[in-house]
Amino acid sequence: MDGTRDDPEPVLQAVGIDKYFGPVRALTNVHFAARAGEIVALIGDNGAGKSTLINVLTGVLPHDGGEIVFDGRPVRLSSPQEARALGIETVYQDLAIAPHLDAVANIFLGRELRLPGPLGALGFLDRRRMLKETEEQLGRLRVRVPGLGRRMTTLSGGQRQGVAVARAVMWASKVVIMDEPTAAFGVAQTGQVLDLMRQVRDTGIPVVFISHNMPHVFEVADRIVVLRLGEIVEELDPKSASIDDAVRAMTGSTRFTGVGIKAEFVARTGEGRSVGNA
Amino acid sequence: MATPNAGSATQQPAVEATPIGQRLAALLSSGFTFLILAALCLVFAVLQGAKFANPNNAQNIAIDASQLLLLTVGVTFVIVTAGVDLSVGSVLIFSAVVAAKVMVRFAGSAEEVRAYEFPNQEVAIPLGLAAGVLAGTAWGLLNGVLITKLKMPSFIVTLGTLGMALGAAQLLSNGTTIPNVPQDVQLKLGLRELVGFDVGDYRIRLTPPVLVATIVVVLAALALGRTRFGRYTYAIGSNAAAARRVGINVDRHLIKVYGLSGLLAGVAGGFDLLRFGTASVGSHQADNLAAISAAVIGGTSLFGGLGTIGGSVIGAFIPAVLRNGLVISGVAPFWQQVAIGAILILAVYLDQRRRRAEERM
Ligand SMILES: Nc1ncnc2c1ncn2[C@@H]1O[C@H](COP(=O)(O)OP(=O)(O)OP(=O)(O)O)[C@@H](O)[C@H]1O
Ligand SMILES: [Mg+2]
C-alpha cells in the first residue's frame, strides 16, 4: 500500500501559502502536497478555503505569501494555462464548461485540433479527428457521455460534470484536481468517478479530491487533509480514523459527531466494492 | 460509444429519447425565419406577378440588402460573444465620409476637382475606399479595447462611439453631402458589370457590391462555423470565465471581434460611394438597430453563445424583400418597419420557447 507520508517526492506542493481577499484572510500558511500514486482528499466546512487553495495551485488566483513547488522546483503560475502546460488538470467547482458547445468542443476547448495543411493554418478545425480522439479516450477511461454532439445545455447536471471530469482526466499528465466532482452525480456515476480516480492514481498521477461527502472521501482517499478557516488543522489516515474524527477536525468541535453519517457510510460502502484500494 | 463494456449501469433512456424531438422543434423554429422570407416572396410574387418576381428585381433586392448584410454579419459575431455593437451605423457613415474626403482630396487639384476633372482618380478611388475601411476598423478596435481594458459594458462603449463617430462624420462633412466626389466610383466601379448574362428580356449583372457582400458572407460563415476563431467566439459568449480558464485570450479575441464589426461597417461605408456616388450623413442612422434586429431574427441570442451567419443572412433579407415588395405594391414602405418589429418579437418569442424546452432538465 502506498500513501504513507513521506514515500515519493511531491509532484505539486503548496509551501506556506497565504492568501487574502482584501482584508479577509482566506488561507494562512498552508502546507499541502500531492504525491505520485496517491489520492489525497482535501476536506473542510463551507468557506474553509478549499477552492481558494485549488485556485492558487492552478494559477487562477495569485497568492500573497509562500510558494508553489512543482516537481521539486518553485514555479510561478500566473494563469491557468501555465498550470495546464505543466500537466495539471482541474475540475473546477463551477465546472468551467461552455454550455452552448458540445462535449467534444468542451473537451478540446483551448487545444483544438486543426486540419492538416493550409486550411489548418487558416484555423479550420478538424472536427472529425477531435470526435474520434474523444471517443477513444473516453472509451479507454470507460466514461460514458451521452450524445457527444449535443449542446451541453441539453445534458443533465451530472452529465455535464461527467464531461468536465473526463476532460481533466484525459489531459492530465502530472496532477488531477477535482473540486466536488461528484456533487451532481447519482450512485452509479459516482462509482464511476471514484473508479476513475483510482485508475488515474494507479498510473502514478496524484489526484486531489475535494468533497463534502465523507463516505466517498473515506472510500477512495489514501490521505485526508483537513482545512479549517484557512488553516490546515489535521491530517488523517482513512484506515485508522473515523468519519467522526474528520467531522470533529472540520468543525473544531465534538458536537456534530454524526451517527447518521456513519450509518450512511456503512450503507454506501457495503453496497459497492471493498474500501481498500487495488 | 465504441467500448462494449462502457457504462453498463448508466443507461439514461429518458434523456436519450429526446434528441429527435428536440431537433425537430429546433428545425421548426430556426426554419421559422426562412419560412417568413419564403412566404413574403411568395405573397409578393402572387400579388404582383412578374413585377416582383423577375431576375432584375431579385438583383435590386440583393443590392439593397448588401449593406445591411455586411453590418449584420459583423454584429452577429459581436452578439454571439454576448456583446452588442450599437456603433455600426455611425461607423458606416464616418467611413463613407472619410472615403469620400480622401477621394476628393487626391483625385486632383482643388480647381480640377471643382471643375469635375479627376486626373488622379485611378489612385484616389481605391485609396479612399481603403481609408474608409481602415477608419471603420479603427473604430471597431477602439470599441474592443475600451470594452476589454476598461471592463465596460459593450452597450455603453458602443453607445458612446455611436455618438462620437456620427459627430466626427458631421464635423468632417459640415453636416452635408460631400460634393465633387469622382463620379466614376459609382459609374465605373459600383455599377460595373463583372459578369452578366441575359435571362429572357432581363439582364443579370454581378456588380462589385454584390460580389463583395457574397464573399464576406461565405468567409464569415466559414470563420464562425468551421474555425477556431468561431469556436472561441461561441465559447466566450457561452461562458467567458470558462474560456479564460482553458487559456483562451478572451480580451484579444474580443478586440478582434469588435475590430471585425468595425471593418465590415467600413466596407459598408464604401458601398455608399459605390451605390450612390457620394457620402451623406443623413441616412443609416438606424442601421445599427436594423442589423441587430436582423441578427436576432436570424436566431442569434442576445445572451451570447448562439447564432449563425446563415440565419443572419435570412434576417437581413427580410427587410429588403419587404421594402421592395411594398414599394412595388404601392404600399407606404414605412410598413416595413412595423412588420420587422412584429417579426422580431415573434421570432424571439418562438426562440425562447424552443430554448426553454431544450434546456429543461
Ligand atoms: N473572489 C473572492 N473574493 C472575496 N472573498 C472570497 C473570494 N473567493 C472566496 N472568498 C472567501 O474565501 C473563503 C474561502 O472560500 P472558498 O471558496 O475557498 O471555500 P471552500 O472551502 O471552497 O467552500 P465550499 O465548500 O463552500 O466550496 C470564504 O470566506 C470566501 O467567502
Ligand atoms: Mg469550494
XYZ file of C-alpha atoms and ligand atoms in Angstrom:
671
model
C 0.000 0.000 0.000
C 1.383 3.366 -0.950
C 0.259 6.627 0.535
C 2.496 6.598 3.559
C 3.553 10.115 4.424
C 6.989 10.602 3.046
C 7.435 7.977 0.357
C 7.667 9.631 -3.078
C 8.607 13.237 -3.798
C 5.572 15.533 -4.002
C 4.563 16.377 -7.564
C 2.697 19.511 -6.573
C 3.240 21.288 -3.308
C 1.959 24.364 -1.516
C 4.599 25.709 0.859
C 3.343 28.159 3.444
C 0.712 29.735 1.186
C -1.064 32.877 2.413
C -3.994 34.358 0.561
C -6.038 37.463 1.282
C -9.205 38.755 -0.298
C -8.842 42.370 0.701
C -8.869 42.253 4.495
C -10.243 38.710 4.560
C -7.602 36.098 5.215
C -8.663 33.065 3.207
C -5.506 30.948 3.611
C -2.911 31.033 6.368
C 0.464 29.338 5.997
C -0.934 26.349 4.143
C 1.361 23.401 3.534
C -0.093 20.834 1.212
C 1.359 18.174 -1.082
C 0.138 15.756 -3.730
C 2.420 12.768 -4.247
C 2.594 10.289 -7.100
C 0.380 7.278 -6.535
C -1.982 8.811 -4.010
C -5.450 10.196 -3.792
C -5.308 12.985 -1.274
C -8.621 14.317 -0.063
C -8.960 17.943 0.943
C -11.904 18.455 3.243
C -13.316 21.331 5.239
C -16.511 23.160 6.001
C -18.084 25.631 3.578
C -15.805 28.610 3.215
C -12.813 26.810 4.722
C -10.699 27.802 1.728
C -10.562 24.590 -0.305
C -11.485 26.153 -3.624
C -9.228 29.089 -2.914
C -6.272 26.771 -2.359
C -7.049 24.967 -5.612
C -7.355 28.246 -7.468
C -3.961 29.296 -6.156
C -2.396 25.960 -7.079
C -3.774 26.146 -10.625
C -2.880 29.714 -11.449
C -6.425 31.073 -11.290
C -5.682 33.310 -8.314
C -2.401 34.927 -7.253
C -1.254 34.262 -3.696
C 0.205 36.669 -1.189
C 2.806 34.566 0.577
C 4.618 31.233 0.350
C 5.367 29.361 -2.827
C 4.191 26.650 -5.174
C 6.647 23.850 -5.828
C 6.210 21.631 -8.860
C 8.430 18.570 -9.404
C 10.822 19.956 -6.844
C 11.133 23.376 -8.477
C 9.421 26.548 -7.307
C 7.064 27.821 -10.013
C 5.059 30.966 -10.575
C 1.679 30.252 -12.051
C 0.182 33.459 -13.330
C -2.549 31.864 -15.429
C -4.471 28.592 -15.620
C -2.777 27.854 -18.954
C 0.580 27.724 -17.256
C -0.725 25.107 -14.866
C -2.198 23.150 -17.747
C 1.048 23.372 -19.655
C 2.717 21.674 -16.680
C 0.193 18.843 -16.867
C -2.050 19.956 -14.006
C -5.729 19.493 -14.865
C -8.634 20.681 -12.777
C -12.322 20.063 -12.498
C -13.460 23.358 -11.046
C -16.364 23.559 -8.690
C -18.203 25.700 -11.237
C -17.165 23.228 -13.955
C -15.751 25.820 -16.382
C -17.530 24.476 -19.417
C -19.181 26.385 -22.258
C -22.802 25.211 -22.132
C -23.622 26.187 -25.722
C -20.882 23.968 -27.127
C -20.983 20.196 -27.342
C -18.925 17.765 -25.283
C -16.197 17.358 -27.881
C -15.793 21.102 -28.262
C -15.574 21.481 -24.493
C -13.066 18.687 -24.094
C -10.847 20.269 -26.755
C -11.563 23.858 -25.737
C -8.320 25.806 -25.865
C -6.458 22.949 -27.579
C -8.449 22.485 -30.726
C -7.045 20.221 -33.395
C -6.786 21.845 -36.768
C -6.924 20.332 -40.213
C -3.574 19.465 -41.752
C -2.172 21.770 -44.412
C -3.110 25.300 -45.406
C -6.705 25.071 -44.177
C -5.418 24.237 -40.724
C -3.072 27.182 -40.875
C -6.137 29.332 -41.516
C -7.670 27.974 -38.334
C -10.028 25.358 -39.761
C -10.919 22.759 -37.155
C -10.506 19.036 -37.607
C -13.834 18.121 -36.099
C -13.732 14.504 -37.168
C -10.393 13.858 -35.518
C -11.483 15.602 -32.310
C -14.597 13.447 -32.173
C -12.590 10.301 -32.815
C -9.988 11.082 -30.180
C -12.668 11.950 -27.663
C -14.418 8.648 -28.285
C -11.169 6.729 -27.961
C -10.104 8.444 -24.779
C -13.488 8.206 -23.129
C -13.676 4.573 -24.139
C -10.278 3.929 -22.642
C -11.363 5.629 -19.417
C -14.711 3.858 -19.594
C -16.562 7.151 -19.240
C -19.925 7.415 -20.880
C -21.183 10.726 -22.167
C -24.480 10.509 -23.984
C -24.651 12.474 -27.202
C -21.160 13.797 -27.763
C -22.502 16.110 -30.428
C -25.205 17.630 -28.252
C -25.055 21.060 -26.734
C -24.160 20.843 -23.073
C -27.308 22.807 -22.215
C -29.272 19.733 -23.185
C -27.341 17.460 -20.822
C -28.204 16.909 -17.192
C -26.067 18.432 -14.459
C -24.436 15.095 -13.786
C -23.684 14.543 -17.441
C -22.082 17.963 -17.694
C -19.968 17.128 -14.732
C -19.012 13.884 -16.424
C -17.659 15.868 -19.353
C -15.680 18.138 -17.050
C -14.201 15.148 -15.231
C -13.399 13.342 -18.478
C -11.707 16.451 -19.830
C -9.442 16.740 -16.813
C -8.540 13.065 -16.711
C -7.959 12.947 -20.438
C -5.406 15.746 -20.498
C -3.677 15.414 -17.162
C -0.100 14.194 -17.269
C 1.012 15.238 -13.766
C -1.817 16.049 -11.379
C -5.599 15.877 -11.429
C -7.517 18.156 -9.091
C -11.222 17.651 -8.579
C -13.277 20.206 -6.672
C -16.556 18.493 -5.774
C -16.590 16.253 -8.853
C -19.368 14.041 -7.566
C -21.745 16.716 -6.287
C -24.282 16.257 -9.082
C -23.871 12.541 -9.551
C -26.173 9.668 -8.899
C -24.914 6.475 -7.297
C -23.738 4.772 -10.477
C -21.933 7.792 -11.853
C -20.317 8.488 -8.530
C -18.971 4.960 -8.514
C -17.558 5.619 -11.975
C -15.830 8.804 -10.914
C -14.349 7.164 -7.837
C -13.106 4.320 -10.040
C -11.688 6.850 -12.435
C -9.757 8.469 -9.617
C -8.269 5.110 -8.663
C -7.369 4.449 -12.285
C -5.589 7.772 -12.531
C -3.860 7.242 -9.203
C -2.646 3.816 -10.345
C -0.996 5.333 -13.411
C 1.135 7.310 -10.971
C -0.701 10.616 -11.298
C -1.756 12.044 -7.956
C -5.381 13.031 -7.517
C -6.511 15.854 -5.252
C -10.115 15.210 -4.290
C -12.340 17.777 -2.648
C -15.680 16.647 -1.339
C -18.181 17.173 1.428
C -19.241 13.569 1.124
C -17.344 11.751 3.868
C -18.248 8.235 2.732
C -16.782 8.996 -0.700
C -13.714 10.547 0.847
C -13.131 7.587 3.127
C -13.789 5.204 0.273
C -11.079 6.437 -2.084
C -8.626 8.643 -0.245
C -5.175 7.461 0.778
C -4.742 10.535 2.928
C -7.118 13.185 4.220
C -6.087 16.773 4.818
C -8.442 18.931 6.850
C -8.726 22.669 6.280
C -10.487 24.879 8.802
C -10.837 28.659 8.468
C -7.969 28.765 6.010
C -5.562 26.666 8.039
C -4.529 23.033 7.782
C -5.624 21.652 11.135
C -5.149 17.949 10.774
C -4.080 15.115 8.547
C -5.964 11.830 8.854
C -5.299 8.296 7.736
C -8.624 6.950 6.462
C -7.654 3.439 7.520
C -7.404 4.341 11.159
C -9.513 7.481 11.512
C -13.289 7.598 11.575
C -15.759 9.956 9.967
C -16.375 11.385 13.419
C -12.714 12.322 13.624
C -12.967 14.079 10.272
C -16.101 15.983 11.211
C -14.571 16.997 14.515
C -11.478 18.290 12.755
C -13.522 20.233 10.190
C -15.834 21.895 12.669
C -13.396 22.174 15.520
C -15.844 20.672 17.961
C -17.253 17.369 19.019
C -20.846 18.486 18.929
C -21.637 17.249 15.455
C -20.453 13.678 15.684
C -22.919 12.222 13.264
C -24.158 8.743 13.959
C -26.260 9.218 10.832
C -23.204 9.918 8.727
C -21.541 6.800 9.938
C -24.580 4.727 9.168
C -24.718 6.153 5.669
C -21.053 5.369 5.216
C -21.598 1.750 6.055
C -24.609 1.539 3.796
C -22.827 3.093 0.831
C -19.645 1.099 1.062
C -21.493 -2.073 1.865
C -23.346 -1.901 -1.423
C -20.262 -1.443 -3.569
C -16.696 -2.615 -3.576
C -14.324 -3.048 -0.690
C -12.933 0.072 0.898
C -9.342 -0.894 0.275
C -7.560 0.022 -2.934
C -6.294 -2.172 -5.730
C -19.539 4.884 -27.591
C -17.265 2.288 -29.084
C -16.411 0.296 -25.980
C -18.823 -2.537 -25.380
C -18.373 -2.608 -21.624
C -18.910 1.122 -21.283
C -21.304 2.201 -18.582
C -23.497 -0.826 -18.189
C -25.035 0.823 -15.161
C -25.651 4.276 -16.585
C -28.386 3.865 -19.123
C -30.375 7.059 -19.445
C -33.254 6.157 -21.718
C -35.315 9.207 -20.849
C -32.550 11.555 -21.950
C -31.566 9.511 -24.982
C -35.073 9.637 -26.375
C -35.368 13.421 -26.636
C -32.885 14.490 -29.331
C -35.108 13.628 -32.271
C -37.998 15.596 -30.867
C -35.647 18.374 -29.863
C -34.072 18.516 -33.282
C -37.473 18.712 -34.897
C -38.509 21.575 -32.664
C -35.204 23.317 -33.317
C -35.610 22.861 -37.055
C -39.131 24.208 -36.981
C -38.321 27.358 -35.110
C -34.979 28.083 -36.745
C -36.684 27.419 -40.054
C -39.330 29.885 -38.984
C -37.469 32.926 -40.262
C -36.746 31.178 -43.506
C -40.438 30.385 -43.823
C -41.250 34.069 -43.277
C -38.825 35.066 -46.009
C -40.197 32.449 -48.385
C -43.794 33.415 -47.552
C -43.058 37.101 -48.198
C -41.550 36.312 -51.584
C -44.490 34.089 -52.410
C -47.105 36.659 -51.386
C -45.493 39.459 -53.379
C -44.971 37.149 -56.342
C -48.611 36.112 -56.312
C -49.928 39.665 -55.824
C -47.567 41.451 -58.192
C -46.573 38.696 -60.597
C -43.637 39.471 -62.847
C -43.401 42.987 -61.456
C -41.917 41.450 -58.314
C -40.775 38.039 -59.446
C -38.249 38.889 -62.114
C -34.473 38.475 -62.157
C -33.841 42.213 -62.263
C -35.845 42.791 -59.132
C -34.083 39.971 -57.346
C -30.879 41.741 -58.190
C -32.249 45.036 -56.858
C -33.117 43.341 -53.603
C -29.645 41.861 -53.349
C -28.023 45.253 -53.916
C -30.377 46.879 -51.448
C -29.617 44.215 -48.827
C -25.850 44.247 -49.319
C -25.032 46.991 -46.828
C -27.283 45.722 -44.089
C -25.876 42.271 -44.760
C -22.337 43.432 -44.014
C -23.396 45.168 -40.817
C -25.443 42.173 -39.729
C -22.559 39.764 -40.265
C -20.259 41.889 -38.098
C -22.875 42.388 -35.425
C -23.587 38.649 -35.375
C -20.032 37.881 -34.278
C -20.326 40.526 -31.567
C -23.683 39.304 -30.287
C -22.502 35.691 -30.244
C -19.827 36.829 -27.758
C -22.711 38.165 -25.620
C -21.888 41.759 -26.520
C -23.590 44.307 -28.713
C -22.337 46.877 -31.220
C -24.569 49.920 -31.444
C -21.987 51.965 -33.310
C -22.026 50.220 -36.705
C -24.430 52.678 -38.388
C -22.391 55.703 -37.307
C -19.150 53.984 -38.187
C -20.562 53.273 -41.641
C -21.337 56.977 -42.076
C -17.942 58.023 -40.759
C -16.154 55.590 -43.076
C -18.145 56.777 -46.079
C -17.317 60.402 -45.303
C -13.622 59.596 -44.856
C -13.584 57.636 -48.108
C -15.284 60.493 -49.967
C -12.992 63.140 -48.478
C -9.888 61.165 -49.386
C -11.135 60.672 -52.938
C -11.856 64.366 -53.384
C -8.525 65.324 -51.855
C -6.374 63.051 -54.020
C -8.314 62.971 -57.295
C -6.844 66.246 -58.491
C -6.095 69.840 -57.523
C -8.842 71.839 -55.840
C -9.663 73.671 -59.100
C -9.708 70.483 -61.146
C -11.980 68.728 -58.713
C -14.330 71.706 -58.603
C -14.496 71.522 -62.393
C -15.300 67.811 -62.148
C -11.950 66.765 -63.512
C -10.249 63.937 -61.669
C -6.835 63.267 -63.229
C -5.682 61.045 -60.365
C -8.877 59.160 -59.743
C -7.335 55.759 -60.522
C -5.306 56.213 -57.378
C -7.719 58.327 -55.395
C -10.715 55.982 -55.572
C -9.016 52.848 -54.211
C -7.170 54.990 -51.705
C -10.438 56.469 -50.478
C -12.124 53.084 -50.175
C -9.137 51.708 -48.259
C -9.148 54.739 -45.962
C -12.823 54.134 -45.237
C -12.217 50.500 -44.343
C -9.285 51.481 -42.130
C -11.346 54.149 -40.400
C -14.099 51.632 -39.701
C -11.627 49.098 -38.380
C -10.101 51.716 -36.116
C -13.476 52.492 -34.535
C -14.086 48.787 -34.065
C -10.720 48.242 -32.424
C -11.334 51.239 -30.201
C -14.623 49.674 -29.112
C -12.860 46.396 -28.376
C -10.046 47.991 -26.419
C -12.377 50.129 -24.317
C -14.675 47.202 -23.580
C -11.914 44.805 -22.575
C -9.352 47.074 -20.955
C -11.727 49.357 -19.079
C -14.049 46.413 -18.432
C -17.017 48.434 -19.618
C -20.302 47.020 -20.920
C -20.326 46.912 -24.711
C -23.716 48.615 -24.704
C -22.258 51.731 -23.085
C -18.995 51.836 -25.013
C -20.637 51.430 -28.404
C -23.369 53.882 -27.449
C -20.549 56.333 -26.782
C -18.713 55.643 -30.034
C -22.036 55.789 -31.889
C -22.273 59.444 -30.901
C -18.586 60.110 -31.403
C -18.401 58.609 -34.895
C -21.565 60.367 -36.032
C -20.435 63.700 -34.626
C -17.000 63.286 -36.189
C -18.590 62.469 -39.544
C -20.707 65.601 -39.334
C -17.681 67.689 -38.417
C -15.748 66.294 -41.388
C -18.604 66.856 -43.798
C -20.004 70.056 -42.288
C -23.201 68.121 -41.953
C -23.858 67.945 -45.671
C -23.333 65.579 -48.562
C -19.712 65.611 -49.709
C -19.533 67.432 -53.067
C -17.280 66.714 -56.051
C -16.712 63.014 -55.486
C -15.326 61.376 -58.663
C -18.413 60.000 -60.355
C -16.537 57.011 -61.669
C -16.600 55.420 -58.228
C -20.268 54.826 -58.923
C -20.404 54.666 -62.722
C -17.273 52.691 -63.474
C -16.870 50.717 -60.248
C -20.105 50.426 -58.320
C -22.265 49.735 -61.351
C -19.601 47.826 -63.236
C -20.803 44.597 -64.745
C -18.306 41.965 -63.641
C -20.308 39.122 -65.076
C -23.529 39.489 -66.994
C -25.952 37.295 -68.825
C -29.355 37.622 -70.357
C -32.404 35.890 -68.996
C -35.221 36.451 -71.464
C -35.744 40.217 -71.553
C -33.712 40.789 -68.425
C -30.024 41.271 -67.967
C -28.438 39.951 -64.790
C -25.296 41.770 -63.741
C -22.933 40.863 -60.993
C -21.650 44.153 -59.603
C -18.824 44.690 -57.110
C -21.046 45.394 -54.072
C -22.958 42.163 -54.517
C -19.775 40.214 -55.170
C -18.068 41.651 -52.096
C -21.083 41.020 -49.889
C -21.283 37.437 -51.129
C -17.615 36.799 -50.453
C -17.915 38.333 -46.986
C -20.911 36.177 -46.150
C -19.193 32.974 -47.283
C -15.961 33.758 -45.440
C -17.834 34.781 -42.310
C -19.927 31.610 -42.344
C -16.771 29.520 -42.621
C -14.987 31.516 -39.937
C -17.819 31.268 -37.439
C -18.786 27.686 -38.159
C -15.557 25.946 -39.015
C -12.566 27.673 -37.496
C -11.001 28.101 -34.119
C -11.817 31.796 -34.319
C -15.504 30.930 -34.491
C -15.217 28.316 -31.780
C -13.678 30.881 -29.423
C -16.385 33.367 -30.351
C -19.068 30.935 -29.218
C -17.098 29.835 -26.153
C -16.674 33.404 -24.914
C -20.354 34.154 -25.389
C -21.300 30.933 -23.680
C -19.045 31.215 -20.636
C -16.278 33.800 -20.690
C -14.839 32.621 -17.371
C -14.537 29.073 -18.684
C -12.906 30.358 -21.852
C -10.344 32.177 -19.727
C -9.723 29.099 -17.607
C -8.872 26.979 -20.635
C -6.389 29.564 -21.776
C -8.278 31.485 -24.424
C -7.091 35.064 -24.575
C -10.553 36.488 -24.185
C -9.606 40.165 -24.363
C -7.583 39.764 -27.528
C -10.335 37.754 -29.152
C -12.978 40.325 -28.257
C -10.851 43.132 -29.662
C -10.615 41.176 -32.917
C -14.372 40.614 -32.971
C -15.201 44.298 -32.455
C -12.488 45.163 -34.967
C -14.160 42.857 -37.473
C -17.514 44.520 -36.875
C -15.910 47.930 -37.465
C -14.102 46.682 -40.555
C -17.320 45.420 -42.105
C -19.040 48.717 -41.259
C -16.140 50.403 -43.068
C -16.689 48.238 -46.125
C -20.401 49.021 -45.979
C -19.446 52.711 -45.873
C -17.555 52.246 -49.124
C -20.729 50.771 -50.589
C -22.421 54.177 -50.154
C -19.970 55.586 -52.672
C -20.240 52.606 -54.981
C -24.013 52.736 -54.984
C -24.777 56.449 -54.759
C -21.526 58.147 -55.743
C -21.419 60.152 -52.558
C -21.487 60.026 -48.789
C -24.288 61.621 -46.858
C -24.645 61.832 -43.117
C -28.427 61.786 -43.260
C -29.078 58.110 -43.807
C -28.034 54.936 -41.971
C -28.637 56.323 -38.512
C -30.974 53.465 -37.639
C -28.869 50.822 -39.358
C -27.415 49.627 -36.056
C -30.816 48.585 -34.790
C -31.712 47.134 -38.179
C -28.568 44.986 -38.108
C -29.150 43.835 -34.537
C -32.776 43.029 -35.376
C -31.708 41.070 -38.433
C -29.207 39.041 -36.426
C -31.735 38.331 -33.693
C -34.491 37.447 -36.175
C -31.944 35.069 -37.673
C -31.585 33.225 -34.369
C -28.666 34.957 -32.686
C -29.167 35.124 -28.938
C -28.525 38.450 -27.217
C -27.274 36.404 -24.261
C -24.472 35.012 -26.384
C -23.294 31.596 -27.436
C -25.867 31.102 -30.184
C -26.208 32.312 -33.744
C -25.256 31.524 -37.315
C -24.323 33.568 -40.355
C -26.930 31.715 -42.416
C -29.645 32.836 -40.014
C -28.389 36.405 -40.095
C -28.423 36.461 -43.894
C -32.084 35.482 -43.846
C -32.701 38.083 -41.156
C -31.067 40.768 -43.299
C -33.025 39.855 -46.423
C -36.435 40.052 -44.775
C -36.465 43.880 -44.527
C -35.058 44.242 -48.042
C -37.720 41.987 -49.542
C -40.438 43.707 -47.534
C -39.385 47.193 -48.573
C -39.062 46.221 -52.201
C -42.350 44.344 -52.301
C -44.250 47.117 -50.525
C -42.924 49.759 -52.910
C -43.883 47.638 -55.905
C -47.302 47.077 -54.365
C -47.734 50.808 -53.929
C -47.961 50.489 -50.159
C -46.133 53.010 -47.994
C -42.704 51.451 -47.358
C -42.915 52.591 -43.749
C -44.970 49.486 -43.132
C -41.696 47.628 -43.488
C -40.559 48.906 -40.109
C -43.823 47.967 -38.468
C -43.617 44.461 -39.888
C -39.961 43.994 -38.932
C -40.749 44.977 -35.369
C -43.514 42.408 -35.176
C -41.366 39.703 -36.765
C -38.580 40.457 -34.301
C -40.856 39.962 -31.317
C -42.386 36.817 -32.757
C -39.026 35.304 -33.699
C -37.551 35.860 -30.279
C -40.666 34.548 -28.579
C -40.537 31.306 -30.548
C -36.822 31.023 -29.959
C -37.229 31.430 -26.221
C -39.886 28.768 -26.109
C -37.701 26.389 -28.035
C -34.765 27.010 -25.770
C -36.770 26.561 -22.620
C -37.996 23.225 -23.940
C -34.450 22.248 -24.876
C -32.886 23.215 -21.584
C -35.330 21.833 -19.104
C -33.507 19.047 -17.408
N -13.217 36.012 -5.035
C -13.376 36.146 -3.701
N -13.452 37.364 -3.146
C -13.590 37.528 -1.818
N -13.651 36.504 -0.960
C -13.585 35.258 -1.431
C -13.445 35.008 -2.835
N -13.401 33.671 -3.026
C -13.512 33.121 -1.814
N -13.615 34.071 -0.854
C -13.707 33.813 0.590
O -12.646 32.962 0.965
C -13.101 31.989 1.872
C -12.825 30.611 1.344
O -13.677 30.348 0.239
P -13.583 29.037 -0.627
O -14.434 29.209 -1.812
O -12.166 28.693 -0.852
O -14.235 27.953 0.344
P -14.474 26.406 0.124
O -13.729 25.704 1.178
O -14.183 26.020 -1.264
O -16.023 26.286 0.419
P -17.165 25.381 -0.257
O -17.095 24.060 0.426
O -18.418 26.082 0.085
O -16.893 25.307 -1.719
C -14.561 32.278 2.112
O -14.660 33.037 3.287
C -14.980 33.079 0.930
O -16.005 33.972 1.283
Mg -15.355 25.380 -2.844
